[in-house]
mmCIF file of C-alpha atoms and ligand atoms in Angstrom:
data_model
loop_
_atom_site.group_PDB
_atom_site.id
_atom_site.type_symbol
_atom_site.label_atom_id
_atom_site.label_comp_id
_atom_site.label_asym_id
_atom_site.label_seq_id
_atom_site.Cartn_x
_atom_site.Cartn_y
_atom_site.Cartn_z
ATOM 1 C CA MET A 1 108.729 131.250 101.041
ATOM 2 C CA ALA A 2 109.374 131.171 96.824
ATOM 3 C CA LEU A 3 112.254 129.298 95.381
ATOM 4 C CA ASP A 4 111.930 129.545 91.996
ATOM 5 C CA ARG A 5 115.213 127.288 91.568
ATOM 6 C CA ALA A 6 116.892 124.201 92.058
ATOM 7 C CA LEU A 7 117.977 123.726 95.800
ATOM 8 C CA ILE A 8 120.739 120.685 95.948
ATOM 9 C CA PHE A 9 121.856 118.994 99.192
ATOM 10 C CA LEU A 10 125.382 117.797 98.878
ATOM 11 C CA GLY A 11 126.974 115.993 101.734
ATOM 12 C CA PRO A 12 127.595 112.247 102.403
ATOM 13 C CA PRO A 13 125.063 109.663 103.088
ATOM 14 C CA GLY A 14 123.717 110.555 106.656
ATOM 15 C CA ALA A 15 124.337 114.163 106.615
ATOM 16 C CA GLY A 16 120.786 114.988 107.217
ATOM 17 C CA LYS A 17 119.672 116.092 103.560
ATOM 18 C CA GLY A 18 116.572 113.970 103.598
ATOM 19 C CA THR A 19 115.591 115.697 106.788
ATOM 20 C CA GLN A 20 116.124 119.107 106.074
ATOM 21 C CA ALA A 21 115.067 118.677 102.261
ATOM 22 C CA LYS A 22 111.651 117.313 103.107
ATOM 23 C CA GLN A 23 111.309 120.354 105.729
ATOM 24 C CA ILE A 24 112.563 123.038 103.339
ATOM 25 C CA ALA A 25 110.341 121.449 100.355
ATOM 26 C CA GLN A 26 107.374 121.737 102.199
ATOM 27 C CA SER A 27 107.915 125.172 103.559
ATOM 28 C CA CYS A 28 108.562 126.217 100.235
ATOM 29 C CA GLY A 29 105.790 124.313 98.437
ATOM 30 C CA VAL A 30 108.155 122.576 95.849
ATOM 31 C CA PRO A 31 108.620 118.911 95.448
ATOM 32 C CA HIS A 32 111.289 117.171 97.353
ATOM 33 C CA LEU A 33 113.034 115.131 94.720
ATOM 34 C CA SER A 34 114.746 112.116 96.401
ATOM 35 C CA THR A 35 116.864 109.935 93.610
ATOM 36 C CA GLY A 36 117.357 107.292 96.510
ATOM 37 C CA ASP A 37 113.657 107.376 97.173
ATOM 38 C CA MET A 38 112.595 107.104 93.616
ATOM 39 C CA PHE A 39 114.816 104.106 92.939
ATOM 40 C CA ARG A 40 113.632 102.353 96.288
ATOM 41 C CA ASP A 41 110.125 102.878 95.098
ATOM 42 C CA ALA A 42 111.029 101.070 91.805
ATOM 43 C CA VAL A 43 112.641 98.272 93.724
ATOM 44 C CA SER A 44 109.413 97.819 95.861
ATOM 45 C CA ARG A 45 107.111 98.010 92.893
ATOM 46 C CA GLY A 46 109.351 95.608 91.094
ATOM 47 C CA THR A 47 109.611 97.404 87.937
ATOM 48 C CA ASP A 48 112.184 96.738 85.299
ATOM 49 C CA LEU A 49 114.418 99.657 86.737
ATOM 50 C CA GLY A 50 113.868 98.437 90.199
ATOM 51 C CA ARG A 51 115.261 95.088 88.876
ATOM 52 C CA GLN A 52 118.320 96.810 87.627
ATOM 53 C CA VAL A 53 119.248 98.900 90.474
ATOM 54 C CA LYS A 54 118.350 96.458 93.333
ATOM 55 C CA PRO A 55 121.884 94.850 93.183
ATOM 56 C CA ILE A 56 123.840 98.015 92.799
ATOM 57 C CA MET A 57 122.075 99.685 95.901
ATOM 58 C CA GLU A 58 122.397 96.469 97.928
ATOM 59 C CA ARG A 59 126.350 96.934 97.251
ATOM 60 C CA GLY A 60 126.448 100.405 98.048
ATOM 61 C CA GLU A 61 127.109 101.536 94.683
ATOM 62 C CA LEU A 62 126.317 104.212 92.430
ATOM 63 C CA VAL A 63 123.533 103.801 89.975
ATOM 64 C CA PRO A 64 124.981 104.639 86.199
ATOM 65 C CA ASP A 65 124.650 108.082 85.479
ATOM 66 C CA ASP A 66 122.290 107.451 82.042
ATOM 67 C CA MET A 67 119.972 105.550 84.173
ATOM 68 C CA VAL A 68 119.605 108.569 86.774
ATOM 69 C CA MET A 69 119.510 111.123 84.354
ATOM 70 C CA LYS A 70 116.494 109.355 82.693
ATOM 71 C CA LEU A 71 114.536 109.291 85.813
ATOM 72 C CA VAL A 72 115.323 113.143 86.832
ATOM 73 C CA GLU A 73 114.601 114.357 83.324
ATOM 74 C CA GLU A 74 111.049 112.509 83.269
ATOM 75 C CA ARG A 75 110.559 113.818 87.103
ATOM 76 C CA LEU A 76 111.412 117.900 86.002
ATOM 77 C CA ALA A 77 108.965 117.472 83.404
ATOM 78 C CA ARG A 78 106.130 117.116 85.363
ATOM 79 C CA PRO A 79 103.917 120.324 86.021
ATOM 80 C CA ASP A 80 104.501 120.347 89.925
ATOM 81 C CA CYS A 81 108.367 121.435 89.131
ATOM 82 C CA ALA A 82 107.286 124.428 87.556
ATOM 83 C CA HIS A 83 108.425 126.930 90.458
ATOM 84 C CA GLY A 84 111.463 125.060 91.753
ATOM 85 C CA PHE A 85 112.502 121.505 93.571
ATOM 86 C CA VAL A 86 114.626 120.242 96.038
ATOM 87 C CA PHE A 87 117.032 117.829 95.567
ATOM 88 C CA ASP A 88 118.467 115.148 97.944
ATOM 89 C CA GLY A 89 120.805 112.796 97.018
ATOM 90 C CA PHE A 90 121.254 114.556 93.063
ATOM 91 C CA PRO A 91 123.578 115.136 91.550
ATOM 92 C CA ARG A 92 126.140 112.395 92.800
ATOM 93 C CA THR A 93 128.717 112.743 89.871
ATOM 94 C CA ILE A 94 130.506 115.526 87.896
ATOM 95 C CA ALA A 95 128.752 114.214 84.603
ATOM 96 C CA GLN A 96 125.059 114.280 86.548
ATOM 97 C CA ALA A 97 125.808 117.705 87.605
ATOM 98 C CA THR A 98 126.973 119.063 84.238
ATOM 99 C CA ALA A 99 123.731 117.143 82.680
ATOM 100 C CA LEU A 100 121.763 118.871 85.383
ATOM 101 C CA ASP A 101 123.273 122.185 84.165
ATOM 102 C CA GLY A 102 122.126 121.673 80.830
ATOM 103 C CA ILE A 103 118.427 120.614 82.093
ATOM 104 C CA LEU A 104 118.097 123.831 84.022
ATOM 105 C CA ALA A 105 118.924 125.873 81.125
ATOM 106 C CA ARG A 106 116.442 124.184 78.954
ATOM 107 C CA ARG A 107 113.538 124.735 81.549
ATOM 108 C CA GLY A 108 114.427 128.405 81.986
ATOM 109 C CA PHE A 109 116.175 127.790 85.606
ATOM 110 C CA GLY A 110 119.026 130.090 86.496
ATOM 111 C CA LYS A 111 122.277 128.289 88.521
ATOM 112 C CA PRO A 112 120.820 125.696 91.417
ATOM 113 C CA LEU A 113 121.490 126.895 95.018
ATOM 114 C CA VAL A 114 123.953 124.175 96.374
ATOM 115 C CA ILE A 115 124.318 123.785 100.122
ATOM 116 C CA ASP A 116 126.781 121.132 101.436
ATOM 117 C CA LEU A 117 125.951 119.459 104.844
ATOM 118 C CA ALA A 118 129.160 118.674 106.589
ATOM 119 C CA VAL A 119 129.672 116.266 109.163
ATOM 120 C CA SER A 120 132.328 113.802 110.931
ATOM 121 C CA ALA A 121 132.485 110.534 109.614
ATOM 122 C CA ASP A 122 132.136 108.774 113.235
ATOM 123 C CA MET A 123 128.726 110.739 113.179
ATOM 124 C CA LEU A 124 127.480 109.603 109.982
ATOM 125 C CA MET A 125 128.043 105.569 111.123
ATOM 126 C CA ARG A 126 125.624 106.360 114.238
ATOM 127 C CA ARG A 127 123.421 108.356 112.057
ATOM 128 C CA LEU A 128 122.763 105.623 109.553
ATOM 129 C CA THR A 129 122.918 102.678 111.631
ATOM 130 C CA GLY A 130 120.372 104.423 114.026
ATOM 131 C CA ARG A 131 118.079 105.596 110.967
ATOM 132 C CA ARG A 132 114.818 104.297 110.727
ATOM 133 C CA THR A 133 112.183 105.133 107.844
ATOM 134 C CA CYS A 134 108.377 105.222 108.066
ATOM 135 C CA SER A 135 107.041 102.640 105.759
ATOM 136 C CA VAL A 136 103.996 104.510 104.783
ATOM 137 C CA GLY A 137 104.912 108.356 104.548
ATOM 138 C CA GLY A 138 108.864 108.058 104.348
ATOM 139 C CA GLU A 139 109.331 110.068 107.688
ATOM 140 C CA ILE A 140 112.886 109.844 109.140
ATOM 141 C CA TYR A 141 113.718 109.161 112.529
ATOM 142 C CA ASN A 142 116.820 107.762 114.128
ATOM 143 C CA VAL A 143 116.791 105.441 117.500
ATOM 144 C CA TYR A 144 119.245 107.441 119.178
ATOM 145 C CA ASP A 145 118.949 111.053 118.431
ATOM 146 C CA ALA A 146 115.508 111.331 116.728
ATOM 147 C CA PRO A 147 113.302 108.459 118.187
ATOM 148 C CA PRO A 148 109.669 108.239 117.496
ATOM 149 C CA LYS A 149 107.223 108.483 120.666
ATOM 150 C CA THR A 150 106.839 104.691 120.300
ATOM 151 C CA PRO A 151 109.270 102.279 119.380
ATOM 152 C CA ASP A 152 109.189 101.448 115.765
ATOM 153 C CA VAL A 153 105.733 103.514 115.258
ATOM 154 C CA CYS A 154 105.754 106.580 112.850
ATOM 155 C CA ASP A 155 104.313 109.632 114.856
ATOM 156 C CA VAL A 156 102.658 111.112 112.109
ATOM 157 C CA ASP A 157 100.520 108.450 110.387
ATOM 158 C CA GLY A 158 101.235 105.280 113.044
ATOM 159 C CA GLY A 159 102.964 103.365 110.014
ATOM 160 C CA ARG A 160 105.826 101.033 110.652
ATOM 161 C CA LEU A 161 109.209 102.196 110.971
ATOM 162 C CA VAL A 162 111.908 100.078 108.672
ATOM 163 C CA GLN A 163 115.452 100.206 108.675
ATOM 164 C CA ARG A 164 116.956 100.678 105.070
ATOM 165 C CA SER A 165 119.065 97.428 104.027
ATOM 166 C CA ASP A 166 121.798 99.731 102.894
ATOM 167 C CA ASP A 167 122.192 101.052 106.438
ATOM 168 C CA ARG A 168 124.053 98.048 107.441
ATOM 169 C CA PRO A 169 127.606 98.752 108.701
ATOM 170 C CA GLU A 170 129.384 96.638 105.894
ATOM 171 C CA VAL A 171 127.148 98.620 102.953
ATOM 172 C CA VAL A 172 127.876 101.884 104.674
ATOM 173 C CA THR A 173 131.430 101.687 104.809
ATOM 174 C CA GLU A 174 131.263 101.271 100.468
ATOM 175 C CA ARG A 175 128.536 104.150 100.400
ATOM 176 C CA LEU A 176 130.846 106.427 102.175
ATOM 177 C CA ALA A 177 133.859 105.524 100.176
ATOM 178 C CA ALA A 178 131.544 106.065 96.906
ATOM 179 C CA TYR A 179 130.580 109.387 98.077
ATOM 180 C CA GLU A 180 134.341 110.501 98.608
ATOM 181 C CA ARG A 181 135.378 109.047 95.266
ATOM 182 C CA GLN A 182 132.485 110.427 93.234
ATOM 183 C CA THR A 183 130.473 112.681 94.706
ATOM 184 C CA ARG A 184 132.626 114.987 97.028
ATOM 185 C CA PRO A 185 134.443 116.608 93.848
ATOM 186 C CA LEU A 186 131.085 118.167 93.529
ATOM 187 C CA THR A 187 131.848 120.693 96.140
ATOM 188 C CA ASP A 188 134.730 122.135 93.962
ATOM 189 C CA TYR A 189 132.451 121.937 90.957
ATOM 190 C CA TYR A 190 129.978 124.332 92.382
ATOM 191 C CA ARG A 191 132.495 126.376 94.475
ATOM 192 C CA ARG A 192 134.060 127.578 91.100
ATOM 193 C CA GLN A 193 130.633 128.597 89.997
ATOM 194 C CA GLY A 194 129.983 130.595 92.940
ATOM 195 C CA VAL A 195 127.027 128.997 94.082
ATOM 196 C CA LEU A 196 128.157 126.921 96.972
ATOM 197 C CA ASP A 197 127.246 127.404 101.001
ATOM 198 C CA ALA A 198 128.124 125.057 103.516
ATOM 199 C CA VAL A 199 126.296 124.348 106.941
ATOM 200 C CA ASP A 200 127.584 122.737 110.104
ATOM 201 C CA ALA A 201 125.591 119.921 109.818
ATOM 202 C CA SER A 202 126.871 117.818 113.189
ATOM 203 C CA ALA A 203 124.344 120.671 115.180
ATOM 204 C CA SER A 204 120.916 119.728 116.171
ATOM 205 C CA VAL A 205 118.102 119.347 113.433
ATOM 206 C CA GLU A 206 116.563 122.643 114.403
ATOM 207 C CA GLU A 207 119.946 124.240 114.644
ATOM 208 C CA VAL A 208 121.022 123.006 110.817
ATOM 209 C CA GLY A 209 117.239 124.404 109.703
ATOM 210 C CA ARG A 210 117.754 127.554 111.253
ATOM 211 C CA ALA A 211 121.245 128.010 109.271
ATOM 212 C CA LEU A 212 119.060 126.576 106.221
ATOM 213 C CA ARG A 213 116.299 129.328 106.565
ATOM 214 C CA GLU A 214 119.016 131.868 107.033
ATOM 215 C CA ILE A 215 120.707 131.371 103.927
ATOM 216 C CA LEU A 216 117.511 131.126 101.944
ATOM 217 C CA LYS A 217 116.526 134.178 103.269
ATOM 218 C CA SER A 218 120.012 136.043 102.345
ATOM 219 C CA VAL A 219 119.540 134.581 98.817
ATOM 220 C CA LYS A 220 116.235 135.798 98.439
ATOM 221 C CA SER A 221 116.836 139.278 99.557
HETATM 222 P P1 LIG R 301 120.661 111.624 104.764
HETATM 223 O O1 LIG R 301 119.500 111.903 103.791
HETATM 224 O O2 LIG R 301 121.839 112.933 104.474
HETATM 225 O O3 LIG R 301 121.132 110.472 104.027
HETATM 226 P P2 LIG R 301 119.038 111.707 106.781
HETATM 227 O O4 LIG R 301 118.428 113.121 106.347
HETATM 228 O O5 LIG R 301 118.261 110.168 106.117
HETATM 229 O O6 LIG R 301 120.358 111.727 105.981
HETATM 230 O O7 LIG R 301 119.553 111.369 108.055
HETATM 231 C C1 LIG R 301 120.301 110.768 108.679
HETATM 232 C C2 LIG R 301 119.649 109.987 109.974
HETATM 233 O O8 LIG R 301 120.432 111.013 110.670
HETATM 234 C C3 LIG R 301 118.496 109.834 110.435
HETATM 235 O O9 LIG R 301 118.337 108.849 111.132
HETATM 236 C C4 LIG R 301 117.994 111.117 110.848
HETATM 237 O O10 LIG R 301 116.922 111.029 112.007
HETATM 238 C C5 LIG R 301 119.449 111.455 111.682
HETATM 239 N N1 LIG R 301 119.648 113.053 111.798
HETATM 240 C C6 LIG R 301 119.526 113.754 110.285
HETATM 241 N N2 LIG R 301 119.815 115.055 110.915
HETATM 242 C C7 LIG R 301 120.385 114.939 112.223
HETATM 243 C C8 LIG R 301 120.883 116.011 113.470
HETATM 244 N N3 LIG R 301 121.163 117.462 112.551
HETATM 245 N N4 LIG R 301 121.277 115.841 114.290
HETATM 246 C C9 LIG R 301 120.817 114.291 114.735
HETATM 247 N N5 LIG R 301 120.324 113.399 113.868
HETATM 248 C C10 LIG R 301 120.157 113.789 112.659
HETATM 249 P P1 LIG R 302 120.238 107.708 99.191
HETATM 250 O O1 LIG R 302 118.707 107.266 99.531
HETATM 251 O O2 LIG R 302 120.552 109.058 98.491
HETATM 252 O O3 LIG R 302 121.173 107.476 100.244
HETATM 253 O O4 LIG R 302 120.510 106.726 97.986
HETATM 254 C C1 LIG R 302 120.460 105.364 98.005
HETATM 255 C C2 LIG R 302 121.148 104.651 96.795
HETATM 256 O O5 LIG R 302 120.444 104.964 95.788
HETATM 257 C C3 LIG R 302 122.559 105.237 96.783
HETATM 258 O O6 LIG R 302 123.670 104.237 97.448
HETATM 259 C C4 LIG R 302 122.791 104.658 95.164
HETATM 260 O O7 LIG R 302 123.006 103.275 95.022
HETATM 261 C C5 LIG R 302 121.653 104.955 94.469
HETATM 262 N N1 LIG R 302 121.316 106.375 94.208
HETATM 263 C C6 LIG R 302 120.558 107.214 94.885
HETATM 264 N N2 LIG R 302 120.634 108.658 93.911
HETATM 265 C C7 LIG R 302 121.662 108.476 93.284
HETATM 266 C C8 LIG R 302 122.409 109.136 92.110
HETATM 267 N N3 LIG R 302 122.127 110.547 91.905
HETATM 268 N N4 LIG R 302 123.471 108.628 91.253
HETATM 269 C C9 LIG R 302 123.673 107.257 91.579
HETATM 270 N N5 LIG R 302 123.153 106.488 92.729
HETATM 271 C C10 LIG R 302 121.993 107.221 93.119
#
């Protein structure tokens, strides 16, 4: 399934953006661009960027727009982005969304397809505190709802599963507040452009995946 556009997943932390974005990017043969993964990679490598964003991420706040846009603009210039890409966790502010509009236009892409993953707040806490991620390949699990076959070991590559430090309940509260304050307004922004679809993300991973594939099919036809 070709994509030839930007696919954007909106939705609060824990809605399932990464889980779905990885699968869709893989089936479309385009890159999965998670700005959160890129910042965590910078933190773990101890780069200048990593040193700057670490305390911000640990507080559950958003990284400043100029730092995010620099990262994204550099990433989109790479050749693997020529046929589209799936964003996960970007854009997160109106300023990022308007900057992205400009980049997409300059790179010859049309309007993005935006899908809002909607979930209730109590479910988000369970998903975030139960989340575990493979330290090798980044596969996503949940100790309650999507456990690995062997506890703490990745089914795919045997990597050790780790808990993100910002998935502690006190940081989760701040991340959800940042979402409401700075990111939720993007649903109106994209609705006004006529590019927003919504999916009930409280359903199972498989059901959400099915609903997303239906949307992609209808956009293509
Ligand atoms: P996000 O990228 O939006 O923060 P993730 O994709 O990392 O969210 O998912 C958060 C947690 O919820 C993970 O532990 C994941 O395994 C789990 N999860 C994702 N989608 C579902 C779903 N539809 N049903 C149950 N658990 C899910
Ligand atoms: P995520 O992995 O998407 O949950 O992001 C983890 C953290 O990285 C967020 O809480 C922010 O501190 C930072 N981050 C990721 N993407 C962005 C973005 N687009 N804008 C600002 N901060 C971001």
